[in-house]
Amino acid sequence: MLDEFTSALDQFTAQTIEKEIMILKEQTCIHVTHKLSEADEHLYDAILEIDAGQLVKVTQPNV
């Protein structure tokens, strides 16, 4: 579980670390963020958007 793990980083460093984590095989990663780059959506198997405690959207970029 990674909760806002890149929030204090510059964009380049955040994207570099995120890509390195996402290439790990046989791992489940839950990444909580308020800012997700559309350019990086392809790194994820699924993206769940929650608003006011309710699931409002599920996206599967690679399907």
CSV table of N, CA and C in Angstrom, one decimal:
chain,number,residue,atom,x,y,z
A,1,MET,N,0.9,-1.2,0.0
A,1,MET,CA,0.0,0.0,0.0
A,1,MET,C,0.9,1.2,0.0
A,2,LEU,N,0.7,2.0,-1.0
A,2,LEU,CA,1.5,3.3,-1.1
A,2,LEU,C,0.6,4.4,-1.1
A,3,ASP,N,0.6,5.2,0.0
A,3,ASP,CA,-0.3,6.3,0.2
A,3,ASP,C,0.4,7.6,-0.1
A,4,GLU,N,0.1,8.2,-1.2
A,4,GLU,CA,0.7,9.5,-1.6
A,4,GLU,C,2.2,9.5,-1.5
A,5,PHE,N,2.8,8.4,-1.9
A,5,PHE,CA,4.2,8.2,-1.7
A,5,PHE,C,5.1,9.1,-2.6
A,6,THR,N,4.5,9.8,-3.6
A,6,THR,CA,5.3,10.7,-4.5
A,6,THR,C,4.9,12.2,-4.3
A,7,SER,N,4.0,12.4,-3.3
A,7,SER,CA,3.4,13.8,-3.2
A,7,SER,C,4.5,14.9,-2.9
A,8,ALA,N,5.6,14.6,-2.3
A,8,ALA,CA,6.6,15.6,-2.0
A,8,ALA,C,7.7,15.6,-3.0
A,9,LEU,N,7.6,14.9,-4.1
A,9,LEU,CA,8.7,14.8,-5.1
A,9,LEU,C,8.4,15.6,-6.3
A,10,ASP,N,9.5,16.0,-7.0
A,10,ASP,CA,9.2,16.7,-8.3
A,10,ASP,C,8.7,15.6,-9.3
A,11,GLN,N,8.1,16.1,-10.4
A,11,GLN,CA,7.4,15.2,-11.3
A,11,GLN,C,8.4,14.2,-11.9
A,12,PHE,N,9.6,14.5,-12.3
A,12,PHE,CA,10.5,13.6,-12.9
A,12,PHE,C,10.9,12.5,-11.9
A,13,THR,N,11.2,12.8,-10.7
A,13,THR,CA,11.6,11.8,-9.7
A,13,THR,C,10.4,10.9,-9.4
A,14,ALA,N,9.2,11.5,-9.2
A,14,ALA,CA,8.0,10.8,-8.9
A,14,ALA,C,7.7,9.7,-10.0
A,15,GLN,N,7.8,10.2,-11.3
A,15,GLN,CA,7.5,9.2,-12.4
A,15,GLN,C,8.6,8.1,-12.4
A,16,THR,N,9.8,8.5,-12.2
A,16,THR,CA,10.9,7.5,-12.2
A,16,THR,C,10.6,6.4,-11.2
A,17,ILE,N,10.4,6.8,-10.0
A,17,ILE,CA,10.1,5.9,-8.9
A,17,ILE,C,8.9,5.0,-9.1
A,18,GLU,N,7.8,5.7,-9.6
A,18,GLU,CA,6.6,5.0,-9.9
A,18,GLU,C,6.8,3.9,-10.9
A,19,LYS,N,7.5,4.2,-12.0
A,19,LYS,CA,7.7,3.2,-13.0
A,19,LYS,C,8.6,2.0,-12.5
A,20,GLU,N,9.5,2.3,-11.7
A,20,GLU,CA,10.3,1.2,-11.1
A,20,GLU,C,9.5,0.3,-10.2
A,21,ILE,N,8.6,0.9,-9.5
A,21,ILE,CA,7.8,0.0,-8.6
A,21,ILE,C,6.8,-0.8,-9.5
A,22,MET,N,6.3,-0.2,-10.5
A,22,MET,CA,5.2,-0.8,-11.3
A,22,MET,C,5.8,-2.0,-12.2
A,23,ILE,N,7.1,-2.0,-12.4
A,23,ILE,CA,7.6,-3.1,-13.2
A,23,ILE,C,7.9,-4.4,-12.3
A,24,LEU,N,7.7,-4.3,-11.0
A,24,LEU,CA,7.9,-5.4,-10.2
A,24,LEU,C,6.9,-6.5,-10.5
A,25,LYS,N,7.3,-7.7,-10.8
A,25,LYS,CA,6.4,-8.8,-11.1
A,25,LYS,C,6.0,-9.5,-9.8
A,26,GLU,N,4.8,-10.2,-9.9
A,26,GLU,CA,4.3,-11.0,-8.8
A,26,GLU,C,4.1,-10.2,-7.5
A,27,GLN,N,3.8,-8.9,-7.7
A,27,GLN,CA,3.5,-8.0,-6.6
A,27,GLN,C,2.2,-7.3,-6.8
A,28,THR,N,1.4,-7.1,-5.7
A,28,THR,CA,0.2,-6.3,-5.8
A,28,THR,C,0.5,-5.0,-5.1
A,29,CYS,N,0.2,-3.9,-5.9
A,29,CYS,CA,0.5,-2.6,-5.4
A,29,CYS,C,-0.8,-1.8,-5.4
A,30,ILE,N,-1.1,-1.2,-4.3
A,30,ILE,CA,-2.3,-0.3,-4.2
A,30,ILE,C,-1.7,1.1,-4.0
A,31,HIS,N,-1.9,2.0,-5.0
A,31,HIS,CA,-1.3,3.3,-5.0
A,31,HIS,C,-2.4,4.3,-4.8
A,32,VAL,N,-2.4,5.0,-3.7
A,32,VAL,CA,-3.4,6.0,-3.3
A,32,VAL,C,-2.8,7.4,-3.7
A,33,THR,N,-3.5,8.1,-4.5
A,33,THR,CA,-3.0,9.4,-5.0
A,33,THR,C,-4.2,10.4,-5.3
A,34,HIS,N,-3.9,11.7,-5.3
A,34,HIS,CA,-4.9,12.7,-5.7
A,34,HIS,C,-4.5,13.2,-7.1
A,35,LYS,N,-3.3,12.8,-7.6
A,35,LYS,CA,-2.8,13.2,-8.9
A,35,LYS,C,-2.2,12.0,-9.6
A,36,LEU,N,-2.9,11.6,-10.7
A,36,LEU,CA,-2.4,10.5,-11.5
A,36,LEU,C,-2.3,11.1,-12.9
A,37,SER,N,-1.1,10.9,-13.4
A,37,SER,CA,-0.8,11.4,-14.8
A,37,SER,C,-1.4,10.5,-15.8
A,38,GLU,N,-2.2,11.1,-16.7
A,38,GLU,CA,-2.8,10.3,-17.8
A,38,GLU,C,-1.7,9.5,-18.6
A,39,ALA,N,-0.6,10.1,-18.7
A,39,ALA,CA,0.5,9.4,-19.4
A,39,ALA,C,1.0,8.1,-18.8
A,40,ASP,N,0.7,8.0,-17.5
A,40,ASP,CA,1.2,6.8,-16.7
A,40,ASP,C,0.1,5.8,-16.4
A,41,GLU,N,-1.1,6.1,-16.9
A,41,GLU,CA,-2.3,5.2,-16.6
A,41,GLU,C,-2.0,3.8,-17.1
A,42,HIS,N,-1.3,3.7,-18.2
A,42,HIS,CA,-1.0,2.4,-18.8
A,42,HIS,C,-0.2,1.4,-17.9
A,43,LEU,N,0.4,2.0,-16.9
A,43,LEU,CA,1.2,1.2,-15.9
A,43,LEU,C,0.3,0.3,-15.0
A,44,TYR,N,-0.9,0.7,-14.9
A,44,TYR,CA,-1.8,0.1,-13.9
A,44,TYR,C,-2.8,-0.9,-14.6
A,45,ASP,N,-3.1,-2.0,-13.8
A,45,ASP,CA,-4.1,-3.0,-14.3
A,45,ASP,C,-5.5,-2.4,-14.2
A,46,ALA,N,-5.7,-1.6,-13.1
A,46,ALA,CA,-7.0,-1.0,-12.9
A,46,ALA,C,-6.8,0.2,-12.1
A,47,ILE,N,-7.7,1.2,-12.4
A,47,ILE,CA,-7.7,2.5,-11.7
A,47,ILE,C,-9.1,2.7,-11.1
A,48,LEU,N,-9.2,2.8,-9.8
A,48,LEU,CA,-10.5,3.0,-9.2
A,48,LEU,C,-10.6,4.4,-8.7
A,49,GLU,N,-11.6,5.1,-9.1
A,49,GLU,CA,-11.8,6.5,-8.6
A,49,GLU,C,-12.9,6.5,-7.5
A,50,ILE,N,-12.6,7.1,-6.4
A,50,ILE,CA,-13.5,7.2,-5.3
A,50,ILE,C,-13.8,8.7,-5.0
A,51,ASP,N,-15.1,9.0,-4.8
A,51,ASP,CA,-15.5,10.4,-4.5
A,51,ASP,C,-16.5,10.3,-3.3
A,52,ALA,N,-16.2,11.0,-2.2
A,52,ALA,CA,-17.0,11.0,-1.1
A,52,ALA,C,-17.3,9.6,-0.5
A,53,GLY,N,-16.3,8.8,-0.6
A,53,GLY,CA,-16.5,7.4,-0.1
A,53,GLY,C,-17.2,6.4,-1.0
A,54,GLN,N,-17.5,6.9,-2.2
A,54,GLN,CA,-18.2,6.0,-3.1
A,54,GLN,C,-17.4,5.7,-4.4
A,55,LEU,N,-17.4,4.5,-4.8
A,55,LEU,CA,-16.7,4.1,-6.0
A,55,LEU,C,-17.5,4.7,-7.2
A,56,VAL,N,-16.8,5.6,-8.0
A,56,VAL,CA,-17.6,6.3,-9.0
A,56,VAL,C,-17.1,5.9,-10.4
A,57,LYS,N,-15.9,5.2,-10.5
A,57,LYS,CA,-15.4,4.9,-11.8
A,57,LYS,C,-14.3,3.8,-11.7
A,58,VAL,N,-14.4,2.8,-12.6
A,58,VAL,CA,-13.3,1.8,-12.7
A,58,VAL,C,-12.8,1.8,-14.1
A,59,THR,N,-11.5,2.0,-14.3
A,59,THR,CA,-10.9,2.0,-15.6
A,59,THR,C,-9.8,0.9,-15.7
A,60,GLN,N,-9.8,0.2,-16.8
A,60,GLN,CA,-8.8,-0.8,-17.0
A,60,GLN,C,-8.0,-0.4,-18.3
A,61,PRO,N,-6.9,0.4,-18.1
A,61,PRO,CA,-6.3,0.9,-19.3
A,61,PRO,C,-5.7,-0.1,-20.3
A,62,ASN,N,-5.4,-1.3,-19.9
A,62,ASN,CA,-4.7,-2.2,-20.8
A,62,ASN,C,-5.7,-3.2,-21.3
A,63,VAL,N,-7.0,-3.0,-21.2
A,63,VAL,CA,-8.0,-3.9,-21.7
A,63,VAL,C,-8.6,-3.4,-22.9
